[in-house]
Tab-separated table of C-alpha atoms in Angstrom:
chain	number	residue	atom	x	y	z
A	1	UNK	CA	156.399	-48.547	-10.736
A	2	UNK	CA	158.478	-48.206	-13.188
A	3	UNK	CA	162.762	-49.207	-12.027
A	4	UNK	CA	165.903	-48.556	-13.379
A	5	UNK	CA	169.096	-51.188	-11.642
A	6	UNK	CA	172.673	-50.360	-13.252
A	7	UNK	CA	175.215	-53.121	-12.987
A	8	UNK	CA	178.549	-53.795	-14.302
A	9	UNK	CA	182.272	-53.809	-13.431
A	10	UNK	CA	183.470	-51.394	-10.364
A	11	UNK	CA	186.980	-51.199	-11.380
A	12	UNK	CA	188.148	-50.466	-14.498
A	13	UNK	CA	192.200	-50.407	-15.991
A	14	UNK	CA	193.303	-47.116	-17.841
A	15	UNK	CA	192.442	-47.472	-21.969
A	16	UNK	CA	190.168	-50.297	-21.459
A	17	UNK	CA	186.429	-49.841	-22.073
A	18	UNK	CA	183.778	-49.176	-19.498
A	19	UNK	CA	180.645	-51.304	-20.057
A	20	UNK	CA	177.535	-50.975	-17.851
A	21	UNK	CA	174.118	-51.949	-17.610
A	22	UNK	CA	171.004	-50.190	-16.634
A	23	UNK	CA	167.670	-53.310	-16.574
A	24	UNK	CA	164.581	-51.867	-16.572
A	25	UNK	CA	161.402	-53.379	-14.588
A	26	UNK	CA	157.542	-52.657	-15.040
A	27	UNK	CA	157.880	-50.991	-17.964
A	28	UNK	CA	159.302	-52.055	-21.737
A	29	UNK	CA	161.947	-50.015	-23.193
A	30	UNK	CA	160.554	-50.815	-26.662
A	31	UNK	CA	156.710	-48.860	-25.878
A	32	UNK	CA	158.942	-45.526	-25.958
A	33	UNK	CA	160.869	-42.800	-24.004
A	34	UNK	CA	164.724	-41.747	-24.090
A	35	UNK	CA	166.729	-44.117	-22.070
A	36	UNK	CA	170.040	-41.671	-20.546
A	37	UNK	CA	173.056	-42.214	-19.177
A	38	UNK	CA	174.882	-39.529	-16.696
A	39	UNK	CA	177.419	-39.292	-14.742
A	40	UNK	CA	178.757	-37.957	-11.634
A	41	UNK	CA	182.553	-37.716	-10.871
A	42	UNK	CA	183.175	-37.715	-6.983
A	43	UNK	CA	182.703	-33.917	-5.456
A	44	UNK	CA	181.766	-32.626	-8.293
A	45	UNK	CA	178.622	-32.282	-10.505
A	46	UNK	CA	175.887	-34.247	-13.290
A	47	UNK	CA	177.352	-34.666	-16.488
A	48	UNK	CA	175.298	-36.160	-19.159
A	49	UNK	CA	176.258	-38.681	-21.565
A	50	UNK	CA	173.930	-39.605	-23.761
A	51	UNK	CA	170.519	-41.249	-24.511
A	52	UNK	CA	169.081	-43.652	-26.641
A	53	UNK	CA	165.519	-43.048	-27.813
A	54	UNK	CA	163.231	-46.624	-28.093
A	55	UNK	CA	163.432	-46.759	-31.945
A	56	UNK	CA	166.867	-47.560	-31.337
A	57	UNK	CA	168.056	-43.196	-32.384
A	58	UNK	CA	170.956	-42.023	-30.478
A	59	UNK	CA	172.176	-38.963	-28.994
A	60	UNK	CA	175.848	-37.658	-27.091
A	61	UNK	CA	177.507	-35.480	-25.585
A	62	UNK	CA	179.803	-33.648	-27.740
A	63	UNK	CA	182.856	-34.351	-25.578
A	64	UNK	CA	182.213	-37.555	-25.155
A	65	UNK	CA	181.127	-38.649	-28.588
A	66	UNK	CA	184.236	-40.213	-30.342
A	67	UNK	CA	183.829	-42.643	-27.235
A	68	UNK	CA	180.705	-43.674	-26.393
A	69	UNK	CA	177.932	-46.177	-27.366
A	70	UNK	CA	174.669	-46.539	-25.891
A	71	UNK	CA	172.712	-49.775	-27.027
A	72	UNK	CA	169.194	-51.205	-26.614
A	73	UNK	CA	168.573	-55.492	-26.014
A	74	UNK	CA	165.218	-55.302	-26.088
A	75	UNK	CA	164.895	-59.104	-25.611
A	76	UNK	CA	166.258	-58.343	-22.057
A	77	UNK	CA	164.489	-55.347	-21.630
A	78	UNK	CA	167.949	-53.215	-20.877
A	79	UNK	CA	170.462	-50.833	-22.325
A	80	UNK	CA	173.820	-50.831	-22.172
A	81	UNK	CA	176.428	-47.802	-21.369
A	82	UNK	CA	180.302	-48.302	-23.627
A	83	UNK	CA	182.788	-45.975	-22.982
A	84	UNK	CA	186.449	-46.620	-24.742
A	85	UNK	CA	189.679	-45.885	-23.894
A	86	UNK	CA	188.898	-44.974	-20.434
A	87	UNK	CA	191.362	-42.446	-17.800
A	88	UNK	CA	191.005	-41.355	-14.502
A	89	UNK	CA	188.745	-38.527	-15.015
A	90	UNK	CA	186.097	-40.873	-16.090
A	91	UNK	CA	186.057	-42.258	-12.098
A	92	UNK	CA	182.833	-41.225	-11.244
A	93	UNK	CA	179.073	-42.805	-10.119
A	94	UNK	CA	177.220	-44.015	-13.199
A	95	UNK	CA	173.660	-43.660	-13.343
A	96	UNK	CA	170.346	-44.707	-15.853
A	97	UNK	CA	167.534	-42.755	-16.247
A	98	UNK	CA	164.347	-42.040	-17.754
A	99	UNK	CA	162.953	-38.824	-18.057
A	100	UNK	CA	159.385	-38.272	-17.104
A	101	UNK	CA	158.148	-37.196	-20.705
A	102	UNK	CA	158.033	-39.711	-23.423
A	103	UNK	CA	158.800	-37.044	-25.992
A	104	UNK	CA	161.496	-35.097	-23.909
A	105	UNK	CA	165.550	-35.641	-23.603
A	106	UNK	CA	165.594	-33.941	-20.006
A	107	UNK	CA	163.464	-33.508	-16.813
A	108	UNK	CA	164.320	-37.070	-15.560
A	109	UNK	CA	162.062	-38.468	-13.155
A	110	UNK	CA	163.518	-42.521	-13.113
A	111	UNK	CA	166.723	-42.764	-11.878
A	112	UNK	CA	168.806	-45.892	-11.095
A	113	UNK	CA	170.375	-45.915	-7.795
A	114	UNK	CA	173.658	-45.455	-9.610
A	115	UNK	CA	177.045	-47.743	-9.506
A	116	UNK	CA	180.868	-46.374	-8.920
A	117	UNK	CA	183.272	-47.155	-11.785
A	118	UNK	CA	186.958	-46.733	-10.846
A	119	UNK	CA	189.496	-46.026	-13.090
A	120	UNK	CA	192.824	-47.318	-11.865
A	121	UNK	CA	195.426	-49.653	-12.759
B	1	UNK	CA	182.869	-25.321	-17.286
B	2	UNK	CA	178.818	-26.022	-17.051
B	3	UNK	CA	176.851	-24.387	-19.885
B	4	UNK	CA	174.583	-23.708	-17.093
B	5	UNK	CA	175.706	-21.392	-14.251
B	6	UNK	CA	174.722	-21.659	-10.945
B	7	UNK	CA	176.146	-19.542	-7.274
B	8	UNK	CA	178.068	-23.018	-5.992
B	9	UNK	CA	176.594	-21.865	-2.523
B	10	UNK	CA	173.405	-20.335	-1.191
B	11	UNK	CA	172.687	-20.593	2.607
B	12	UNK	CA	169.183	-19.315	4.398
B	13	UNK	CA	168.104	-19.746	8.576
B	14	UNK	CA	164.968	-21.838	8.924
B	15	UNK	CA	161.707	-20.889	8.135
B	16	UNK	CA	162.988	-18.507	5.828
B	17	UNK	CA	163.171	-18.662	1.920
B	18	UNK	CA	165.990	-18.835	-0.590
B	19	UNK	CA	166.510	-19.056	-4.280
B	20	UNK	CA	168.805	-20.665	-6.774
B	21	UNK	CA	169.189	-19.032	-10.029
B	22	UNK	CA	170.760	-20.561	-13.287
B	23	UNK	CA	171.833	-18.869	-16.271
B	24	UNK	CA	171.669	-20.184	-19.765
B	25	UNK	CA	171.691	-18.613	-22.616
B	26	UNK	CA	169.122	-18.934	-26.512
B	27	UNK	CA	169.890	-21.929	-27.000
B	28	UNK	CA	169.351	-23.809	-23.826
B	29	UNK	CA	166.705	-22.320	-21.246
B	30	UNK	CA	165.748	-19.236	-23.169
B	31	UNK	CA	163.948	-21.772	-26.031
B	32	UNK	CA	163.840	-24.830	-23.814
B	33	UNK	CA	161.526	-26.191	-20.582
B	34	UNK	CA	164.023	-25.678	-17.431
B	35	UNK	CA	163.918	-28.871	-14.630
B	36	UNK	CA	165.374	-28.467	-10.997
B	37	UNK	CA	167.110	-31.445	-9.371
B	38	UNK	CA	167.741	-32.245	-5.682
B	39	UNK	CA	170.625	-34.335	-4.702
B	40	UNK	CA	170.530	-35.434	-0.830
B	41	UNK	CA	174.518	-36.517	0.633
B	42	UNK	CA	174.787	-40.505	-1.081
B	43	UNK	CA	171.704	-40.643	-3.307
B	44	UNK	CA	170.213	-40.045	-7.011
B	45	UNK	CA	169.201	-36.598	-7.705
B	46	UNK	CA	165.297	-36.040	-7.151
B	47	UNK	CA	163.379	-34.352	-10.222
B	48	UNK	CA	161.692	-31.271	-8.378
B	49	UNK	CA	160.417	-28.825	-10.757
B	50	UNK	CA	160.088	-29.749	-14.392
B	51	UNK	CA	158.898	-27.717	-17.527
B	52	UNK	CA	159.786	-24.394	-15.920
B	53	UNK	CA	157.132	-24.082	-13.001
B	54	UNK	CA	155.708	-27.661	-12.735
B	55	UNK	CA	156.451	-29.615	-9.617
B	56	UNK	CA	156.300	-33.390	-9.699
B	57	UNK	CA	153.369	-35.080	-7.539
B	58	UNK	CA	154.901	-35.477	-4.193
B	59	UNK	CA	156.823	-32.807	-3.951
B	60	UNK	CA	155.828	-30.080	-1.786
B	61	UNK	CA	154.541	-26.865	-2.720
B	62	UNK	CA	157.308	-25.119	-0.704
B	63	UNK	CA	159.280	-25.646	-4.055
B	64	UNK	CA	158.653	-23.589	-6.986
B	65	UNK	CA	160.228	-22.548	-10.276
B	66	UNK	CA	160.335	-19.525	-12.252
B	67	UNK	CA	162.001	-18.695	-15.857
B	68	UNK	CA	162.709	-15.256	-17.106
B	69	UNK	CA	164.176	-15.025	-20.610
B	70	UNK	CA	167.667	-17.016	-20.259
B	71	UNK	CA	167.503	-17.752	-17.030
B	72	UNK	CA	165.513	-19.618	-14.583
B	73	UNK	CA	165.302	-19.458	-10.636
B	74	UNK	CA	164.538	-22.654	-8.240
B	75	UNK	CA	162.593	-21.189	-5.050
B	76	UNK	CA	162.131	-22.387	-1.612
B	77	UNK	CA	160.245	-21.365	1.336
B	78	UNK	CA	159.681	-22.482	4.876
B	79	UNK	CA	163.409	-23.865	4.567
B	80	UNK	CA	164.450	-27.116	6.912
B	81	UNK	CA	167.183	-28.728	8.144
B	82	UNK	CA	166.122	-31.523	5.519
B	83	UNK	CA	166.380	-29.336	2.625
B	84	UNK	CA	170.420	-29.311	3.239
B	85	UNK	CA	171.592	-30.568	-0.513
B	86	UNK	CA	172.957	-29.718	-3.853
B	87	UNK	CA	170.306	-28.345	-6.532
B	88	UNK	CA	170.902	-28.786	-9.952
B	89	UNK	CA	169.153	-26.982	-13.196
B	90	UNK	CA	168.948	-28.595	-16.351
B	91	UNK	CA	167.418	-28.517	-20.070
B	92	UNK	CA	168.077	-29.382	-23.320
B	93	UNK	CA	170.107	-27.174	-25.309
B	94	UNK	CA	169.369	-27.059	-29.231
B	95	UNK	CA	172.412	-26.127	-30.324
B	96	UNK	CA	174.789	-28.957	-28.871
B	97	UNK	CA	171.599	-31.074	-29.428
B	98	UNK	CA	172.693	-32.342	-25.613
B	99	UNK	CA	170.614	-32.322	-21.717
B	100	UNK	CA	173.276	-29.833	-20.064
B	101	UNK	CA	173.272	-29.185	-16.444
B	102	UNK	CA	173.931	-26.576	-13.895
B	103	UNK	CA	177.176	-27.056	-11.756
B	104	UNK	CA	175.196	-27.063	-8.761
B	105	UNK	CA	174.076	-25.771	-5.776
B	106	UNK	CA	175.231	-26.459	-2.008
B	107	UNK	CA	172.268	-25.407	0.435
B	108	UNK	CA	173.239	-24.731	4.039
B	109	UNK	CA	170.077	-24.340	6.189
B	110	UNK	CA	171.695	-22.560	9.135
């Protein structure tokens, strides 16, 4: 069964850079699917961020664009989630995903169990 | 502003059945496979409906989804206390070449 575990710092400082990683077990990134990053800010609803197809392709959101990387290691078997000159409004739960077509963007099925980032001085 | 709209509250008695609509437009659900998310109080959203109708395996047939032109409808019958959550829509949308969402859904089972 395929899992998805982000980790990474739960408190980050205003115009630094958010950096987060989602580890994947049971399955290798590198045999295919979009990898995806969304995000939830507290009360309110699923944003998506972006994804990063196996070949190594990327895709964001158009607001978030200027700002974010997504990145593969494949030697660790895990992407990685970089978000640049953070403010409050990106306070919110992070999570990985995977959706359940190898061929599809959406319909996620895989979902990490999702980490808080905090954006405070 | 959500590219997809959803009502941000739909509330039913149990037993009975309710539905969840969400409204795209050409470029997202009217060209595109719709998915419907549950989101229990604390947790990761649960994929319930995928490609429009198709319901993961697991998930009870008391859930079922619909699409008609540019918008697509999240159904549920034989409603229980457990089925108190948010419901989100999403798809890709081919213009923003982006997975957009629905605001969401708060379901009250009375």
């Amino acid at each position: 069964q395929v899992q998805l575990r982000e980790s990474g710092p739960g408190l980050v400082k205003p115009s630094e850079t958010l950096s987060l990683t989602c580890a994947v077990s049971d399955y290798s990134i590198s045999s295919g699917y979009y990898w995806g990053w969304i995000r939830q800010p507290p009360g309110k609803g699923l944003e998506w961020i972006g994804t990063l197809y196996h070949s190594g392709s990327t895709y964001y959101d158009p607001s978030l664009k200027s700002r974010v990387t997504v990145s593969v290691d494949t030697s660790k078997n895990q992407f990685s989630l970089k978000l640049t000159s953070v403010t409050a409004a990106d306070t919110a739960v992070y999570y990985c995903a995977r959706p359940m077509t190898a061929t599809r963007h959406d319909a996620f099925d895989i979902w990490g169990q999702g980490t808080m980032v905090t954006v405070s001085s | 502003q959500s590219v997809l709209t959803q009502p941000p509250s739909v509330s039913a008695a149990p037993g009975q059945k309710v539905t969840i609509s969400c409204s795209g437009s050409s470029s997202n659900i009217g060209n595109n496979y719709a998915s419907w998310y549950q989101q229990l109080p604390g947790t990761a959203p649960k994929l319930l409906i995928y490609d429009d109708d198709n319901r993961p395996s697991g998930i009870p047939d008391r859930f079922s989804g619909s699409k008609s032109g540019t918008s697509a409808t999240l159904g549920i019958t034989g409603l229980q206390t457990g089925d108190e959550a948010d419901y989100y829509c999403g798809t890709w949308d081919s213009s923003l070449s982006a997975v957009v969402f629905g605001g969401g859904t708060k379901l009250t089972v009375l």
